[in-house]
XYZ file of N, CA and C in Angstrom:
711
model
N 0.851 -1.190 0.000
C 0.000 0.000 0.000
C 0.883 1.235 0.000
N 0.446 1.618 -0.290
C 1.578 3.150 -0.953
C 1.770 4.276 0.301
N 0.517 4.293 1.230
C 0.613 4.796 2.456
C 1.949 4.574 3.309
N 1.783 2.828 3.427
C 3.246 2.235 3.868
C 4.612 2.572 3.589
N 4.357 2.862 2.297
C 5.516 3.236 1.748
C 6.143 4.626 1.726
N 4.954 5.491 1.686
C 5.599 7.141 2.243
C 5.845 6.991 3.897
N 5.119 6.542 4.487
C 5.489 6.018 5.988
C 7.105 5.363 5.980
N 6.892 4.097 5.297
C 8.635 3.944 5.666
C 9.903 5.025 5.338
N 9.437 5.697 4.118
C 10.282 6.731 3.917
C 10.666 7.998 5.236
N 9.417 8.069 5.636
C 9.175 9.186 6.950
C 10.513 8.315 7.815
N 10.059 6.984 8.313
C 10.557 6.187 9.034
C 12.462 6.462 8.936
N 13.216 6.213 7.377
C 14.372 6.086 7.124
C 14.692 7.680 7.418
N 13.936 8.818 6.934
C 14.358 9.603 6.715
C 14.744 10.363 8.476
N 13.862 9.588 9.403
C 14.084 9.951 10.791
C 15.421 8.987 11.409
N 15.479 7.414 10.841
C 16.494 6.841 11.160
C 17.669 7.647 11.016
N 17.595 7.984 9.668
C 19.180 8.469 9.189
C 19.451 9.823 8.854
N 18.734 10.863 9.323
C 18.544 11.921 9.453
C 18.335 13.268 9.226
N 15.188 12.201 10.695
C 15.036 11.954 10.268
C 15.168 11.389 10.553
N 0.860 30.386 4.068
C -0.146 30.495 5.402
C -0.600 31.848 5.482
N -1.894 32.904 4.615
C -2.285 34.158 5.154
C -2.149 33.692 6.120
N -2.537 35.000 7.013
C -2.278 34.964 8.512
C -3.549 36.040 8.818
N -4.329 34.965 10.282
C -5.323 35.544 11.252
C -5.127 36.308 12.285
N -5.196 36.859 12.945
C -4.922 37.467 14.241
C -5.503 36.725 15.307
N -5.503 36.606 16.189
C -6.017 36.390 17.498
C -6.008 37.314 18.561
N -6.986 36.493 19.295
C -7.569 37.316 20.528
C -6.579 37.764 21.928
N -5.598 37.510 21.231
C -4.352 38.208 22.624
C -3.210 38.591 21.707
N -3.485 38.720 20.412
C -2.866 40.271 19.575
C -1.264 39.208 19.395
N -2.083 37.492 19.255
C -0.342 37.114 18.675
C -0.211 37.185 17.632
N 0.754 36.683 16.257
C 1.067 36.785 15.128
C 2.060 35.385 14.931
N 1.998 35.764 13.445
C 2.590 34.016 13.283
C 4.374 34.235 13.247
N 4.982 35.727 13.697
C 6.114 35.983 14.060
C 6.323 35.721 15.195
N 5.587 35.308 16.198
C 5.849 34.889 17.490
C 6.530 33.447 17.260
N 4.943 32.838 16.170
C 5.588 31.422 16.189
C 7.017 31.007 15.273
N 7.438 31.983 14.642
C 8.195 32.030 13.736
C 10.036 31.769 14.578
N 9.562 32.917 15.528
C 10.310 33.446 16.716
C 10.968 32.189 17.390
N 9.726 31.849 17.845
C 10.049 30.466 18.744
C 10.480 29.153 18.284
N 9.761 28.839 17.195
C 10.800 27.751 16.432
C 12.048 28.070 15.933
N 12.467 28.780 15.532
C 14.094 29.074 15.602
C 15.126 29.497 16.897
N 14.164 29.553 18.158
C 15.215 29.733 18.790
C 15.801 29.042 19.356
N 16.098 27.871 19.113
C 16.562 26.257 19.897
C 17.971 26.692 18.777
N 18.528 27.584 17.673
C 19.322 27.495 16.726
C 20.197 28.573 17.804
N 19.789 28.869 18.802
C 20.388 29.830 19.559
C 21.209 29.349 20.497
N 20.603 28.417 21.189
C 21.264 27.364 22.301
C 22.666 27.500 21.901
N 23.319 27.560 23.085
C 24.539 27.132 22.942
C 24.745 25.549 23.237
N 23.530 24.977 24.074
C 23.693 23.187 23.882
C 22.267 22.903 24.040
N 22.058 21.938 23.903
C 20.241 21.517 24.329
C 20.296 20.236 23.818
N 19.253 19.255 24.113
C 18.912 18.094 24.814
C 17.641 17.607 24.219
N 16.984 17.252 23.659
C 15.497 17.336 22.470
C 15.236 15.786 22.248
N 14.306 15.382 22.375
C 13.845 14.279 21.947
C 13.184 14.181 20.824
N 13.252 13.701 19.631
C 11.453 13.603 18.682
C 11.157 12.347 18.663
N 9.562 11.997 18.659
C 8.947 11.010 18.371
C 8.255 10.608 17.570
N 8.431 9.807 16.753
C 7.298 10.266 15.466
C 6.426 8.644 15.451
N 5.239 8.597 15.419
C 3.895 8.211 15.555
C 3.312 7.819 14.332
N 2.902 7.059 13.796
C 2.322 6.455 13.029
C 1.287 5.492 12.926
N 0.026 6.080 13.046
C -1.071 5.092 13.652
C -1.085 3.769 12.700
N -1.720 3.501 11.388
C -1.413 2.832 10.962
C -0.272 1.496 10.988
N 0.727 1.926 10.743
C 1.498 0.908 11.178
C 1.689 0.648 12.245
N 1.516 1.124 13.323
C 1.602 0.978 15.150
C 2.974 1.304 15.425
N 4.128 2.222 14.684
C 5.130 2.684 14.729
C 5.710 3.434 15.650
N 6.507 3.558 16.335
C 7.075 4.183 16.846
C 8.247 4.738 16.935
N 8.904 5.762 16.334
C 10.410 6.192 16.672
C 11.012 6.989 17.507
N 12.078 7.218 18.457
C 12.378 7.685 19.151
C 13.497 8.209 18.956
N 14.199 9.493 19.169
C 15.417 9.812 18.613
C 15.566 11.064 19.324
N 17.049 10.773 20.627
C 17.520 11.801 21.233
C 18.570 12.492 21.142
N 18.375 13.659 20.949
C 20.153 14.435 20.690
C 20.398 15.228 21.562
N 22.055 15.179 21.908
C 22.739 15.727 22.758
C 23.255 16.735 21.882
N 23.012 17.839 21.745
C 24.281 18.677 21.023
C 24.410 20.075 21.582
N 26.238 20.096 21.398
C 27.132 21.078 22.389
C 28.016 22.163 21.321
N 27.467 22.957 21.079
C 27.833 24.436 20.427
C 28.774 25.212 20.993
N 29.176 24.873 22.256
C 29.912 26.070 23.733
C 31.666 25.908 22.852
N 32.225 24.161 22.347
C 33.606 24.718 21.969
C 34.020 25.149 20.572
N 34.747 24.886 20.373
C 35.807 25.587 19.148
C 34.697 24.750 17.766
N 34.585 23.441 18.623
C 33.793 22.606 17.437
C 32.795 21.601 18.116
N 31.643 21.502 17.295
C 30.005 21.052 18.034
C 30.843 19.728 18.448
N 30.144 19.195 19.387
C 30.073 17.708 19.657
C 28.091 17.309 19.956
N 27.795 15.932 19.220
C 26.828 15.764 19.558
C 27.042 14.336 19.509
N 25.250 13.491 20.256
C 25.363 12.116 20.633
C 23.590 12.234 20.081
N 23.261 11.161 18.773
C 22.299 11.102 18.625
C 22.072 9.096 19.017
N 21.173 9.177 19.692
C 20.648 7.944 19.655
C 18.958 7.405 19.186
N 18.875 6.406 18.684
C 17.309 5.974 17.863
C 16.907 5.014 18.108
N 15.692 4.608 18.484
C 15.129 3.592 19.312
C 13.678 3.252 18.406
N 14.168 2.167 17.830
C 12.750 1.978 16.741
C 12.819 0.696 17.049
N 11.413 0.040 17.890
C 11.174 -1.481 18.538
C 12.772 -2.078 18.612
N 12.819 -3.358 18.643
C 14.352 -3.591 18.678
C 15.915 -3.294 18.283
N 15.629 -1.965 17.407
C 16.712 -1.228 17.357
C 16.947 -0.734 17.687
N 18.147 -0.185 17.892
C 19.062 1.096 18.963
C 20.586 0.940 18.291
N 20.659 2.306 17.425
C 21.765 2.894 17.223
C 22.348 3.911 17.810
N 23.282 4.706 17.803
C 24.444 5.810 18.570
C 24.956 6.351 17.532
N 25.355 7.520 17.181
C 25.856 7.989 16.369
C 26.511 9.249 17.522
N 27.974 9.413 17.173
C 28.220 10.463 17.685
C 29.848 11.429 16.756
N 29.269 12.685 16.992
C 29.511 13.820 16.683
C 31.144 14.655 17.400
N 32.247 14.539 16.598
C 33.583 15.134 17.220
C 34.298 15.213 16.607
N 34.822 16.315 17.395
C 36.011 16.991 16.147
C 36.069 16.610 14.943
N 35.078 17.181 14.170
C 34.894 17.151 12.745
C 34.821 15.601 12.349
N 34.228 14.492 13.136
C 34.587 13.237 12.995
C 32.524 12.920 13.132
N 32.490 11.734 12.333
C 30.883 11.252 12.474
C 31.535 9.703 12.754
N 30.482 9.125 14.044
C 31.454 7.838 14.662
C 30.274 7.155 14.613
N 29.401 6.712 13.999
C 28.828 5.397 14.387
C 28.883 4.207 14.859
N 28.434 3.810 16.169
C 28.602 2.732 17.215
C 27.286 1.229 17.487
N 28.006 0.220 17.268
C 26.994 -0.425 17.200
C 28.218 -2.056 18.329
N 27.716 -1.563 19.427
C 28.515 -2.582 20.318
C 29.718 -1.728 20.343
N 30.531 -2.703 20.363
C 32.513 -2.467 20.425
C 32.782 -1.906 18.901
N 31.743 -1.951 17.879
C 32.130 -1.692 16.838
C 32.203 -0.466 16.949
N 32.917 0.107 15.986
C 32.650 1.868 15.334
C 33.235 2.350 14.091
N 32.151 3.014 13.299
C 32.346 3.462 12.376
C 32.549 4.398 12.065
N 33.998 5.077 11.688
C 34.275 6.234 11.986
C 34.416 7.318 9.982
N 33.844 8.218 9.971
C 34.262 8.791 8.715
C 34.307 10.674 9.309
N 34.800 10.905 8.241
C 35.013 12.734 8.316
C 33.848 13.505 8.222
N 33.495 14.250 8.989
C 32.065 15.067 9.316
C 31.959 15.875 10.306
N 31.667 17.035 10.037
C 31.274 17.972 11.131
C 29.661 17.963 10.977
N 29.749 18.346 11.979
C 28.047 18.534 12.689
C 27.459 19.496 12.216
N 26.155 19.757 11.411
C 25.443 20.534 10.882
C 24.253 21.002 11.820
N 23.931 21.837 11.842
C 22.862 21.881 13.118
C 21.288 21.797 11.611
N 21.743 22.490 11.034
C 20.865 22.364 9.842
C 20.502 21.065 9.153
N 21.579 20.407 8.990
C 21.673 19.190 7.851
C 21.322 17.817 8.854
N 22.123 18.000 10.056
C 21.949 16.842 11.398
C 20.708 17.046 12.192
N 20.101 17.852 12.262
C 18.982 17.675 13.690
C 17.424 17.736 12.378
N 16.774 16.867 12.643
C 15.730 16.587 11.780
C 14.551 17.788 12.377
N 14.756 19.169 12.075
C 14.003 19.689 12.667
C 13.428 20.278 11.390
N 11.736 20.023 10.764
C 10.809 20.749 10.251
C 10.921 21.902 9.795
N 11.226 22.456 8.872
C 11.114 24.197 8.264
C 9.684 24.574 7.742
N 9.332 25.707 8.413
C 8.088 26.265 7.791
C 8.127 27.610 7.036
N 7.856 27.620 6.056
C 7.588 28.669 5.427
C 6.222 29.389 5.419
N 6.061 29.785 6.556
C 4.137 30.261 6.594
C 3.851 31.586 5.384
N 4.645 32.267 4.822
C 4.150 32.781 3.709
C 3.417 32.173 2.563
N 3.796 30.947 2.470
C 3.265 30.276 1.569
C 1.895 29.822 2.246
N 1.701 30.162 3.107
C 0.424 29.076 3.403
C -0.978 29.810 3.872
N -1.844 28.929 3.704
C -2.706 29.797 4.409
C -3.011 29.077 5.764
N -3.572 29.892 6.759
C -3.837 29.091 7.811
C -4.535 29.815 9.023
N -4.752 29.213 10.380
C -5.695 30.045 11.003
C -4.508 29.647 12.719
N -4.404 30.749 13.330
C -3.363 30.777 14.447
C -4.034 31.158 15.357
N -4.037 30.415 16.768
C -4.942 31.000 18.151
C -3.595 30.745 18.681
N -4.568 31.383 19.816
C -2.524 30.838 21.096
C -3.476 30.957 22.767
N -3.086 30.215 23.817
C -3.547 30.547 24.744
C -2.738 30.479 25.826
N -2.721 30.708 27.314
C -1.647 31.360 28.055
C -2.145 30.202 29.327
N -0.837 29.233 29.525
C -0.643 28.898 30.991
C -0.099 29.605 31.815
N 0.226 28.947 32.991
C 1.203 30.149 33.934
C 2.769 30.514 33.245
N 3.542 29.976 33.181
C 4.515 29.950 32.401
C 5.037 29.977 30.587
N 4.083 29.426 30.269
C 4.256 29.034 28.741
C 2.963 29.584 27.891
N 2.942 29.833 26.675
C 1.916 30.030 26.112
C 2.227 28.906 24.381
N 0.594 28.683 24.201
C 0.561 27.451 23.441
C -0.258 28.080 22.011
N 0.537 27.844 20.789
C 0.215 28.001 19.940
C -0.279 27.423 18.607
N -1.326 27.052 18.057
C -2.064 26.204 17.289
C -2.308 26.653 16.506
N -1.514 25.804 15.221
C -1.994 26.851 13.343
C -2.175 25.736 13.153
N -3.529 25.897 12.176
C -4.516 24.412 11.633
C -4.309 25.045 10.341
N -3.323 24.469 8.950
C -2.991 25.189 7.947
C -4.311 24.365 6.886
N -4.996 25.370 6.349
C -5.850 24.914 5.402
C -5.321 25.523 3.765
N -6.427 25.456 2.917
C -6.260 25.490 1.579
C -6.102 24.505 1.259
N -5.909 24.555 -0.302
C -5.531 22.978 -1.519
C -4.289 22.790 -1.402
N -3.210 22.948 -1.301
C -2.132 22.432 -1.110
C -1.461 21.858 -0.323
N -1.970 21.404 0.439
C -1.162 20.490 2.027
C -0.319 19.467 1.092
N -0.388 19.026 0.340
C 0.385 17.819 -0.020
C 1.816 18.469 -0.546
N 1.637 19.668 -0.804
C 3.223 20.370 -1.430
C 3.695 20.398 -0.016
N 2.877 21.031 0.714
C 3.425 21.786 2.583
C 4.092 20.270 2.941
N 3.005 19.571 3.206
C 3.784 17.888 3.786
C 5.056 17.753 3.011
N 5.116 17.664 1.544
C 6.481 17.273 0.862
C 7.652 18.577 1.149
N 7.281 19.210 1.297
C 8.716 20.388 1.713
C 8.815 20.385 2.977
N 7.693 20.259 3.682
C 8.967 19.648 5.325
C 9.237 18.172 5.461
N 9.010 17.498 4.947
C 9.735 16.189 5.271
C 10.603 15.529 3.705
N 10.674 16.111 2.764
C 11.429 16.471 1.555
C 10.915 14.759 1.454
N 9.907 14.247 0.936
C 9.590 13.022 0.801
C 7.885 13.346 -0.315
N 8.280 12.747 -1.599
C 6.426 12.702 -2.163
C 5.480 11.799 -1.607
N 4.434 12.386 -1.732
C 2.871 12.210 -0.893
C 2.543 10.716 -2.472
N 3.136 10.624 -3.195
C 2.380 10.299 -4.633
C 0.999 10.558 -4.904
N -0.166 9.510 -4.867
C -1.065 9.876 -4.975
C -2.040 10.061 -3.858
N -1.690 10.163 -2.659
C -2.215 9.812 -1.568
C -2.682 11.614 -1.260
N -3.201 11.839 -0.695
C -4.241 13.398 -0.409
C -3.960 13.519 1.543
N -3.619 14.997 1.834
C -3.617 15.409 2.767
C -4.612 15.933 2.982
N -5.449 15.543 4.158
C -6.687 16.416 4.595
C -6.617 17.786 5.492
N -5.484 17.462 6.659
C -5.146 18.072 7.339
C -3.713 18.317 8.286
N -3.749 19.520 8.453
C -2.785 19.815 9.163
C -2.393 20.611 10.019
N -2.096 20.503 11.225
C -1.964 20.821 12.885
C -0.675 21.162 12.995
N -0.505 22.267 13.401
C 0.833 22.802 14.199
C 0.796 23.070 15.460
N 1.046 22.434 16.679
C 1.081 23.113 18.442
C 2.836 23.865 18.524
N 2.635 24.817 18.518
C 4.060 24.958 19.354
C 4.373 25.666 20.933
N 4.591 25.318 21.963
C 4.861 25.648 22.916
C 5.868 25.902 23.684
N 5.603 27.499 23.907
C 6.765 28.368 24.193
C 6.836 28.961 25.208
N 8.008 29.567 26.259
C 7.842 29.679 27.543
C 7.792 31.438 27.491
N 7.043 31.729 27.859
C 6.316 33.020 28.522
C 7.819 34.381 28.136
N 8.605 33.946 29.122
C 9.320 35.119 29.312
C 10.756 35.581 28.007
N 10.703 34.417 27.247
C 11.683 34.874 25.980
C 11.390 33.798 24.775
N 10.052 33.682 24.950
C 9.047 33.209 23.622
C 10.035 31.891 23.173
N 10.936 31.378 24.194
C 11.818 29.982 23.675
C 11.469 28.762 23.691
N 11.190 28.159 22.651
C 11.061 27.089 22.572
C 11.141 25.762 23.462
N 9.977 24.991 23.721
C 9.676 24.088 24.620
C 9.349 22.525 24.262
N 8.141 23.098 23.089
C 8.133 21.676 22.697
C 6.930 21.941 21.199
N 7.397 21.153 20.472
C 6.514 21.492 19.167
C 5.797 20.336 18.817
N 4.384 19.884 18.104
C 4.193 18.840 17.543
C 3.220 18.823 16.271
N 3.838 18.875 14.894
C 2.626 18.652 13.954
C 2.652 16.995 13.330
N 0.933 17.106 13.130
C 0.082 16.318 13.295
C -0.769 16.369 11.821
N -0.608 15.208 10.948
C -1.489 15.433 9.646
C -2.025 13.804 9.263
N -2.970 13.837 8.429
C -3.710 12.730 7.741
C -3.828 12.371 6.445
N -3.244 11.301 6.337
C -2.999 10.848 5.028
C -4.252 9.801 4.700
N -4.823 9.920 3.133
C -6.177 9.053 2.464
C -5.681 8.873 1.070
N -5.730 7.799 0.990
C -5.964 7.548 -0.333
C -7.213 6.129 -0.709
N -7.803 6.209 -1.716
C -8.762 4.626 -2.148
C -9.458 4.552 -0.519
N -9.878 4.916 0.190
C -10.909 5.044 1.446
C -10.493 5.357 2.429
N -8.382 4.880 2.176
C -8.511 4.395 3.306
C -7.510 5.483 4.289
N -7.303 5.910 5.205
C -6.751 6.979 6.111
C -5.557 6.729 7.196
N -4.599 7.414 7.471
C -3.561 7.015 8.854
C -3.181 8.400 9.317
N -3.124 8.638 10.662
C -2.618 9.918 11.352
C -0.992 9.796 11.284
N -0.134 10.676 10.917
C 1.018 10.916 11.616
C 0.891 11.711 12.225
N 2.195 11.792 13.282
C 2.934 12.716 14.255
C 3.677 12.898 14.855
N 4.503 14.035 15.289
C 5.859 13.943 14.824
C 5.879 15.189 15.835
N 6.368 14.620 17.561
C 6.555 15.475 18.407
C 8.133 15.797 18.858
N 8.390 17.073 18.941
C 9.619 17.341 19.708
C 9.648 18.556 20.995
N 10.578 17.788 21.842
C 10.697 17.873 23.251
C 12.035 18.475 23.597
N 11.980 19.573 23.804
C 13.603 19.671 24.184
C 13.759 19.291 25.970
N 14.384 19.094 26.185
C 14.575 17.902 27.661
C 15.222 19.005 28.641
N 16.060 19.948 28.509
C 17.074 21.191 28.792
C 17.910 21.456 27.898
N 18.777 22.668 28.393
C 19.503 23.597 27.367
C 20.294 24.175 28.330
N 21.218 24.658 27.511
C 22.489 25.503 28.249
C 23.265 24.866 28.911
N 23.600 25.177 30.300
C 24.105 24.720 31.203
C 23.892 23.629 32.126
N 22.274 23.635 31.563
C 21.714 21.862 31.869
C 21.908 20.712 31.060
N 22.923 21.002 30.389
C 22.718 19.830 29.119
C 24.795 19.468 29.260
N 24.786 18.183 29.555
C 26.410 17.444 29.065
C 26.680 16.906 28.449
N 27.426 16.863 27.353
C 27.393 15.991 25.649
C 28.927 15.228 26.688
N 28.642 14.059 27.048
C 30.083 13.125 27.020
C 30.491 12.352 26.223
N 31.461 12.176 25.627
C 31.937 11.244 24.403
C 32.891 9.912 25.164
N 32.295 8.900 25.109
C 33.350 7.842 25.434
C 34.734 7.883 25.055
N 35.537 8.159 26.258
C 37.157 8.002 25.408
C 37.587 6.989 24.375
N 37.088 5.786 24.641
C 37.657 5.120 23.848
C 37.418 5.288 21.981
N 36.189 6.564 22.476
C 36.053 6.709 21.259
C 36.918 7.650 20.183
N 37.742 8.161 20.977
C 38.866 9.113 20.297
C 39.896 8.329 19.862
N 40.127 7.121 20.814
C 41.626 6.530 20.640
C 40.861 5.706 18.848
N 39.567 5.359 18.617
C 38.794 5.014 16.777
C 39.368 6.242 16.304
N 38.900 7.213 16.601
C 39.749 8.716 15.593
C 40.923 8.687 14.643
N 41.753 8.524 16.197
C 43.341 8.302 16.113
C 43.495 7.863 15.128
N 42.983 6.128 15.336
C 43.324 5.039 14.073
C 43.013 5.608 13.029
N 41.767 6.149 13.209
C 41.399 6.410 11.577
C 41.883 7.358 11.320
N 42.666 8.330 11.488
C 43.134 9.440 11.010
C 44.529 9.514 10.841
N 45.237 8.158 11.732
C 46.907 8.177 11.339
C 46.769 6.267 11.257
N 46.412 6.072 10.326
C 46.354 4.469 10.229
C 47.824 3.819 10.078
N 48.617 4.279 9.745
C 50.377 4.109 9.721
C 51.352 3.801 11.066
N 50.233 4.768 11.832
C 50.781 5.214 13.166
C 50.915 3.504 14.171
N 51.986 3.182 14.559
C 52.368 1.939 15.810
C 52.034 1.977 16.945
N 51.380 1.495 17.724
C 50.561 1.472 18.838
C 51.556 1.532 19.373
C-alpha cells in the first residue's frame, strides 16, 4: 500500500537523518511562532527528543540528541530507538562515529545543526492558515490548523519526501513556548494521510529535555583513541 511506503520513507528519513495569517484574541502573530521555532538554533547546547507516531502501522520512533555548540567545534550524541533497534551515532572533532557494540564506524564530518537535527522548516508565507494561542502560567501554546488545496506540497517540503497519490486532509501545528523569551519548549505537527478510502494519522513530536548549562554531551574516550586510528592508520601502537 503506498501509504506504507511514504510512511517507511518518513521512518528512514528519521532513522538516518530523520499560510495568510489571522490574528487572534491576545494580539499574537505568526512571528511569534516564527520566533520560537528558531530559537533552539540559539542554544549554545540543548537536549530534544522527537517522536514520530504512526497510527497505521503501530510505529514508533524515538530519537535523542545531545548537542554542544559552547567549543571551538560542536560535539553531539544522537541515539534511535525503533522497537528492537538502537543505534548511537556520535559527533567530534569534525569526525561522524557510528557505534553499534565495540564496533565503530568512523568517517570525516562535522556537525550541521541544519543538515543533522531533523528539525521541520516552515515557510508560513506560503500558506494559508488560522493561528490562536492561549496562556498557561509559564508558557503560552500556539495552534496553526494550515488549510487550503495544497497540504500535499506543505507535507512534501517539510519532510522532503512525495505524498504520490495519496491526499492530505489536514494539518496541525502546536508549538509551545515559555512566557518570558518566547523559547522554545516543545513542538508537535500532526497530519492525515487518504488515499482509495482508506486513512492514517502521523505525528511527529519534539521535546527539548534542557539547554544551556543543563545539558552534558560526554563522548566515550575510547572513542577518540577510533579517531586516532582512523586518522593516522600508519601510526604503531
Amino acid at each position: 500500500m503506498k501509504i506504507k511506503r511514504f510512511y517507511l520513507c518518513l521512518v528512514l528519513l528519521l532513522l538516518f537523518g530523520l499560510f495568510g495569517c489571522y490574528n487572534t484574541k491576545n494580539n499574537y502573530k505568526i512571528e511569534n511562532v516564527e520566533e520560537a521555532l528558531e530559537s533552539f538554533r540559539s542554544y549554545s547546547k540543548f537536549d530534544m527528543t522527537y517522536t514520530l507516531n504512526i497510527s497505521t502501522l503501530d510505529i514508533t520512533i524515538m530519537n535523542n540528541m545531545k548537542v554542544d555548540y559552547s567549543g571551538i567545534k560542536p560535539k553531539a550524541i544522537k541515539n534511535i530507538r525503533y522497537g528492537n533497534y538502537t543505534s548511537t551515532t556520535y559527533y567530534v572533532n569534525g569526525y561522524e562515529c557510528y557505534a553499534s557494540g565495540d564496533i565503530y564506524n568512523v568517517s570525516p564530518k562535522e556537525f550541521d545543526m541544519f543538515e543533522d537535527v531533523p528539525f521541520p522548516t516552515f515557510d508560513f508565507d506560503e500558506m494559508e492558515y488560522h493561528l490562536s494561542a492561549k496562556k498557561t502560567t509559564d508558557k503560552i501554546i500556539y495552534t496553526v490548523k494550515v488549510t487550503g488545496m495544497d497540504l500535499k506540497t506543505i507535507i512534501e517540503d517539510i519532510f522532503y519526501q512525495s505524498t504520490g497519490n495519496m491526499d492530505v486532509v489536514e494539518i496541525e501545528l502546536e508549538v509551545v513556548a515559555f512566557k518570558e523569551k518566547d523559547n522554545l519548549d516543545e513542538f508537535t505537527i500532526s497530519f492525515t494521510l487518504t488515499e482509495d478510502g482508506e486513512s492514517a494519522d502521523v505525528e511527529m513530536v519534539c521535546k527539548f529535555n534542557a539547554v544551556d548549562e543543563n545539558v552534558e554531551v560526554t563522548i566515550p574516550s575510547d572513542l577518540y583513541d577510533q579517531i586516532e586510528q582512523y586518522s593516522n592508520p600508519n601510526n604503531e601502537p
